[in-house]
Short mmCIF file of C-alpha atoms in Angstrom, two decimals:
data_model
loop_
_atom_site.label_atom_id
_atom_site.label_comp_id
_atom_site.label_asym_id
_atom_site.label_seq_id
_atom_site.Cartn_x
_atom_site.Cartn_y
_atom_site.Cartn_z
CA UNK A 1 49.52 143.69 49.15
CA UNK A 2 48.72 139.93 49.17
CA UNK A 3 48.30 138.21 45.79
CA UNK A 4 44.81 138.05 44.26
CA UNK A 5 43.62 134.51 43.56
CA UNK A 6 39.89 135.04 42.97
CA UNK A 7 39.01 135.13 39.26
CA UNK A 8 35.84 137.11 39.99
CA UNK A 9 37.93 139.90 41.52
CA UNK A 10 39.61 140.69 38.20
CA UNK A 11 36.72 140.19 35.80
CA UNK A 12 36.31 143.17 33.50
CA UNK A 13 39.94 144.27 33.71
CA UNK A 14 41.74 144.98 30.44
CA UNK A 15 44.86 143.04 29.47
CA UNK A 16 46.94 146.11 30.31
CA UNK A 17 45.43 146.32 33.82
CA UNK A 18 45.98 142.59 34.33
CA UNK A 19 49.62 142.94 33.33
CA UNK A 20 50.01 145.70 35.92
CA UNK A 21 48.79 143.25 38.58
CA UNK A 22 51.28 140.67 37.35
CA UNK A 23 54.12 143.20 37.32
CA UNK A 24 53.36 144.15 40.93
CA UNK A 25 53.05 140.52 42.01
CA UNK A 26 49.35 140.87 42.88
CA UNK A 27 48.33 138.10 40.43
CA UNK A 28 50.39 134.91 40.56
CA UNK A 29 47.94 132.14 39.64
CA UNK A 30 47.16 130.60 36.21
CA UNK A 31 45.64 132.98 33.68
CA UNK A 32 42.83 130.79 32.30
CA UNK A 33 39.61 132.80 32.26
CA UNK A 34 41.29 136.22 32.41
CA UNK A 35 40.24 139.00 30.01
CA UNK A 36 37.71 136.97 28.01
CA UNK A 37 37.54 138.22 24.46
CA UNK A 38 41.29 138.90 24.34
CA UNK A 39 44.10 136.57 23.30
CA UNK A 40 46.72 135.02 25.56
CA UNK A 41 50.15 133.80 24.50
CA UNK A 42 53.03 131.50 25.35
CA UNK A 43 56.49 133.06 25.62
CA UNK A 44 59.83 131.82 24.31
CA UNK A 45 63.03 133.90 24.56
CA UNK A 46 66.26 132.76 22.88
CA UNK A 47 69.58 134.37 21.92
CA UNK A 48 69.75 135.86 18.44
CA UNK A 49 71.97 133.01 17.25
CA UNK A 50 69.12 130.55 17.98
CA UNK A 51 66.29 132.80 16.77
CA UNK A 52 66.32 131.73 13.12
CA UNK A 53 66.17 128.04 14.02
CA UNK A 54 63.27 128.71 16.37
CA UNK A 55 61.44 130.82 13.79
CA UNK A 56 61.84 127.96 11.32
CA UNK A 57 60.69 125.52 14.00
CA UNK A 58 57.47 127.53 14.44
CA UNK A 59 56.91 127.62 10.69
CA UNK A 60 57.28 123.84 10.50
CA UNK A 61 55.14 123.18 13.58
CA UNK A 62 52.24 125.64 13.42
CA UNK A 63 49.87 123.56 15.58
CA UNK A 64 51.94 123.64 18.79
CA UNK A 65 53.77 126.89 17.91
CA UNK A 66 51.37 129.32 16.18
CA UNK A 67 53.41 132.49 15.84
CA UNK A 68 51.79 135.79 16.84
CA UNK A 69 54.66 138.23 17.43
CA UNK A 70 58.47 138.42 17.41
CA UNK A 71 60.48 141.19 19.07
CA UNK A 72 63.51 142.95 17.69
CA UNK A 73 66.81 141.75 19.21
CA UNK A 74 67.21 143.21 22.69
CA UNK A 75 63.67 144.57 22.85
CA UNK A 76 61.29 143.29 25.54
CA UNK A 77 58.30 145.05 23.96
CA UNK A 78 55.94 143.01 21.76
CA UNK A 79 55.13 146.07 19.67
CA UNK A 80 52.42 144.41 17.57
CA UNK A 81 50.58 142.26 20.13
CA UNK A 82 50.90 144.48 23.23
CA UNK A 83 52.43 147.91 22.50
CA UNK A 84 54.17 149.40 25.53
CA UNK A 85 54.29 146.12 27.46
CA UNK A 86 57.45 144.67 28.99
CA UNK A 87 57.91 140.91 28.70
CA UNK A 88 60.55 140.96 31.43
CA UNK A 89 58.11 142.00 34.15
CA UNK A 90 54.57 141.43 32.85
CA UNK A 91 54.79 137.72 31.96
CA UNK A 92 54.67 136.29 35.44
CA UNK A 93 55.61 134.16 37.46
CA UNK A 94 59.25 135.30 37.60
CA UNK A 95 60.68 138.72 36.69
CA UNK A 96 63.61 138.27 34.30
CA UNK A 97 64.94 141.83 34.05
CA UNK A 98 68.32 140.93 35.53
CA UNK A 99 68.68 138.02 33.10
CA UNK A 100 67.84 140.06 29.98
CA UNK A 101 70.51 140.44 27.31
CA UNK A 102 70.83 142.73 24.28
CA UNK A 103 70.86 139.73 21.94
CA UNK A 104 67.58 138.21 23.19
CA UNK A 105 64.69 137.70 20.75
CA UNK A 106 61.23 136.96 22.18
CA UNK A 107 58.50 134.95 20.46
CA UNK A 108 54.83 135.03 21.43
CA UNK A 109 52.91 131.90 20.46
CA UNK A 110 49.14 131.49 20.50
CA UNK A 111 47.51 129.77 23.48
CA UNK A 112 44.38 127.64 23.79
CA UNK A 113 43.24 129.71 26.80
CA UNK A 114 42.23 132.19 24.09
CA UNK A 115 39.33 130.08 22.79
CA UNK A 116 38.04 128.78 26.13
CA UNK A 117 35.48 131.58 26.41
CA UNK A 118 34.13 130.56 23.00
CA UNK A 119 33.88 126.97 24.23
CA UNK A 120 31.91 128.08 27.28
CA UNK A 121 29.57 130.20 25.16
CA UNK A 122 28.96 127.11 23.02
CA UNK A 123 27.89 125.19 26.12
CA UNK A 124 31.09 123.17 26.43
CA UNK A 125 32.82 122.66 29.79
CA UNK A 126 36.27 124.02 30.58
CA UNK A 127 37.00 121.92 33.63
CA UNK A 128 40.13 123.63 34.93
CA UNK A 129 38.32 126.98 35.01
CA UNK A 130 35.31 125.38 36.73
CA UNK A 131 37.56 123.83 39.37
CA UNK A 132 39.97 126.76 39.75
CA UNK A 133 42.97 124.69 38.68
CA UNK A 134 45.67 124.79 36.03
CA UNK A 135 45.15 123.01 32.71
CA UNK A 136 46.39 119.44 32.20
CA UNK A 137 49.39 119.14 29.86
CA UNK A 138 51.17 116.01 28.66
CA UNK A 139 54.30 115.11 26.70
CA UNK A 140 53.29 112.83 23.83
CA UNK A 141 55.00 110.30 21.59
CA UNK A 142 54.34 112.53 18.57
CA UNK A 143 57.47 114.18 17.20
CA UNK A 144 57.77 117.75 15.99
CA UNK A 145 59.36 118.46 12.64
CA UNK A 146 62.97 119.38 13.44
CA UNK A 147 64.57 122.71 12.54
CA UNK A 148 68.31 123.11 12.86
CA UNK A 149 69.30 121.74 16.26
CA UNK A 150 65.73 121.90 17.58
CA UNK A 151 63.81 118.64 17.87
CA UNK A 152 61.54 116.94 20.37
CA UNK A 153 58.01 115.81 21.27
CA UNK A 154 54.69 117.58 20.92
CA UNK A 155 53.05 118.62 24.19
CA UNK A 156 49.25 118.66 24.37
CA UNK A 157 46.66 120.15 26.70
CA UNK A 158 43.60 118.10 27.62
CA UNK A 159 39.99 119.13 28.18
CA UNK A 160 37.22 116.58 28.81
CA UNK A 161 34.08 117.13 26.75
CA UNK A 162 30.75 115.22 26.73
CA UNK A 163 30.73 112.71 23.90
CA UNK A 164 27.93 114.51 22.07
CA UNK A 165 29.88 117.78 22.27
CA UNK A 166 33.03 116.54 20.54
CA UNK A 167 32.06 117.71 17.02
CA UNK A 168 31.04 121.10 18.41
CA UNK A 169 34.37 121.44 20.22
CA UNK A 170 36.22 120.78 16.98
CA UNK A 171 34.17 123.35 15.09
CA UNK A 172 34.45 126.06 17.76
CA UNK A 173 38.18 125.75 18.38
CA UNK A 174 39.03 125.09 14.74
CA UNK A 175 38.15 128.72 14.02
CA UNK A 176 41.26 129.83 15.92
CA UNK A 177 44.34 128.43 14.15
CA UNK A 178 46.56 130.97 15.94
CA UNK A 179 45.37 129.51 19.26
CA UNK A 180 46.22 125.90 18.27
CA UNK A 181 42.94 125.35 16.39
CA UNK A 182 40.99 122.09 16.50
CA UNK A 183 42.03 119.13 18.68
CA UNK A 184 45.08 117.17 17.60
CA UNK A 185 43.69 113.92 19.04
CA UNK A 186 40.39 112.64 20.43
CA UNK A 187 39.95 109.72 22.80
CA UNK A 188 42.50 107.08 23.77
CA UNK A 189 45.47 108.84 25.43
CA UNK A 190 47.64 105.76 24.98
CA UNK A 191 47.52 106.22 21.21
CA UNK A 192 49.69 109.33 21.60
CA UNK A 193 51.94 107.97 24.32
CA UNK A 194 50.14 109.27 27.43
CA UNK A 195 50.16 106.60 30.12
CA UNK A 196 48.06 108.16 32.88
CA UNK A 197 45.76 111.18 32.63
CA UNK A 198 45.86 111.49 36.42
CA UNK A 199 49.54 112.43 36.28
CA UNK A 200 50.10 115.28 33.81
CA UNK A 201 53.63 116.38 32.98
CA UNK A 202 52.64 120.02 33.51
CA UNK A 203 49.71 121.64 35.31
CA UNK A 204 47.00 119.85 37.28
CA UNK A 205 44.96 116.72 36.64
CA UNK A 206 41.45 117.42 35.34
CA UNK A 207 38.29 115.81 36.64
CA UNK A 208 36.63 113.65 33.96
CA UNK A 209 32.94 112.90 34.39
CA UNK A 210 31.12 109.78 33.12
CA UNK A 211 30.25 110.13 29.45
CA UNK A 212 33.08 112.57 28.77
CA UNK A 213 35.86 112.09 26.22
CA UNK A 214 39.37 113.53 26.60
CA UNK A 215 40.24 115.95 23.81
CA UNK A 216 43.86 116.91 23.22
CA UNK A 217 45.02 120.19 21.71
CA UNK A 218 48.56 121.03 20.61
CA UNK A 219 50.16 123.12 23.34
CA UNK A 220 52.65 126.00 23.51
CA UNK A 221 54.60 124.24 26.26
CA UNK A 222 56.07 122.16 23.40
CA UNK A 223 59.19 124.41 23.15
CA UNK A 224 60.01 123.58 26.78
CA UNK A 225 60.01 119.86 25.99
CA UNK A 226 62.03 120.55 22.85
CA UNK A 227 64.62 122.55 24.82
CA UNK A 228 65.09 119.62 27.20
CA UNK A 229 65.28 117.03 24.43
CA UNK A 230 67.62 119.04 22.20
CA UNK A 231 69.66 120.26 25.19
CA UNK A 232 69.31 123.89 24.13
CA UNK A 233 71.93 126.03 25.87
CA UNK A 234 69.56 128.86 26.75
CA UNK A 235 65.80 129.32 26.44
CA UNK A 236 63.52 131.35 28.72
CA UNK A 237 59.82 130.49 28.68
CA UNK A 238 56.60 131.23 30.53
CA UNK A 239 55.55 128.97 33.40
CA UNK A 240 52.95 126.48 32.08
CA UNK A 241 49.47 127.93 32.54
CA UNK A 242 50.76 131.44 33.29
CA UNK A 243 50.34 133.22 29.98
CA UNK A 244 51.05 136.69 28.59
CA UNK A 245 47.86 138.72 28.10
CA UNK A 246 47.73 140.38 24.69
CA UNK A 247 45.94 143.47 23.40
CA UNK A 248 44.52 141.45 20.51
CA UNK A 249 40.81 140.75 20.43
CA UNK A 250 39.64 137.18 19.99
CA UNK A 251 38.20 138.18 16.61
CA UNK A 252 41.69 138.93 15.29
CA UNK A 253 42.61 135.26 15.76
CA UNK A 254 39.37 133.94 14.27
CA UNK A 255 39.73 132.29 10.89
CA UNK A 256 36.62 133.58 9.18
CA UNK A 257 36.45 137.01 10.77
CA UNK A 258 35.11 139.45 8.17
CA UNK A 259 37.72 141.49 6.36
CA UNK A 260 37.65 145.25 6.65
CA UNK A 261 37.40 147.67 9.55
CA UNK A 262 40.73 146.44 10.89
CA UNK A 263 39.52 142.90 11.71
CA UNK A 264 41.23 139.98 10.07
CA UNK A 265 42.39 136.53 10.97
CA UNK A 266 46.12 136.44 11.66
CA UNK A 267 46.31 133.58 9.18
CA UNK A 268 45.10 135.92 6.44
CA UNK A 269 46.55 139.35 7.22
CA UNK A 270 47.88 141.35 10.14
CA UNK A 271 45.58 143.48 12.30
CA UNK A 272 46.28 146.35 14.63
CA UNK A 273 45.99 146.08 18.45
CA UNK A 274 42.51 146.52 19.85
CA UNK A 275 41.22 149.94 20.89
CA UNK A 276 40.56 150.07 24.62
CA UNK A 277 43.94 148.62 25.50
CA UNK A 278 47.57 149.68 25.58
CA UNK A 279 48.78 152.12 22.92
CA UNK A 280 45.39 152.49 21.26
CA UNK A 281 43.84 153.48 24.59
CA UNK A 282 46.64 155.90 25.43
CA UNK A 283 46.37 157.65 22.08
CA UNK A 284 42.60 157.94 22.27
CA UNK A 285 42.17 155.94 19.10
CA UNK A 286 38.62 155.52 17.90
CA UNK A 287 37.07 152.12 17.33
CA UNK A 288 38.27 150.32 14.23
CA UNK A 289 35.81 147.48 14.42
CA UNK A 290 37.57 145.13 16.82
CA UNK A 291 35.32 143.01 18.96
CA UNK A 292 34.09 139.52 19.54
#
């Protein structure tokens, strides 16, 4: 079956159903706009001997590397964020089953694709979704806090927003610290070492209309830049813009979500996966209050 590339064709599918399409090779394009209301994540896989340094790196750099889930050594199942899923086959573009080792530890890091639906509901543009392109990502001159042998620059994603919408964009996205939160920088790209917005280091260039301001969010592609800078022996990551679809509702990443009924911000306490997806769906679990 030829790959699906039309976003409208997969609207309404659950994260589990979307992962099936990715596992079969039927979806091979960027995941922005998929499963609105559910979280997406960046993927980093390292050998167990590197895992502590990377965990510490995430703790020291929560903006670009907001930690959502960590697997047990050798396990490809993110048991908290997507029970029953297999990171080796369901985080496209490339299947990594034959490369998997019993000492591998996988990390899922929050992604800004998660809050883009909230931006759209607030009347803010998300240009790469409008244009059917990948997001724009840039290596900056800002340095991460090192951890062990890991060091390198912060990578950011860019979204143009009308000047009058900048405060609103900060308020809307700032509610999701486990999806990178509020912008890291507003305005002049040169101030953070970006020479030319028309030539991103990852993804596609975004169209910027008159009266719009570039906003820059910390990005989960940062570990890829760190691996290159620090000359890490082995690190497997997602392809930029091709994220892992989680069974966590947007509300579970919202700082300010009401406590109780199973809903809580990941910054405050851990929640269970959302009913209607993955293990909760298979077990016939009743609603526990998840929703957005």
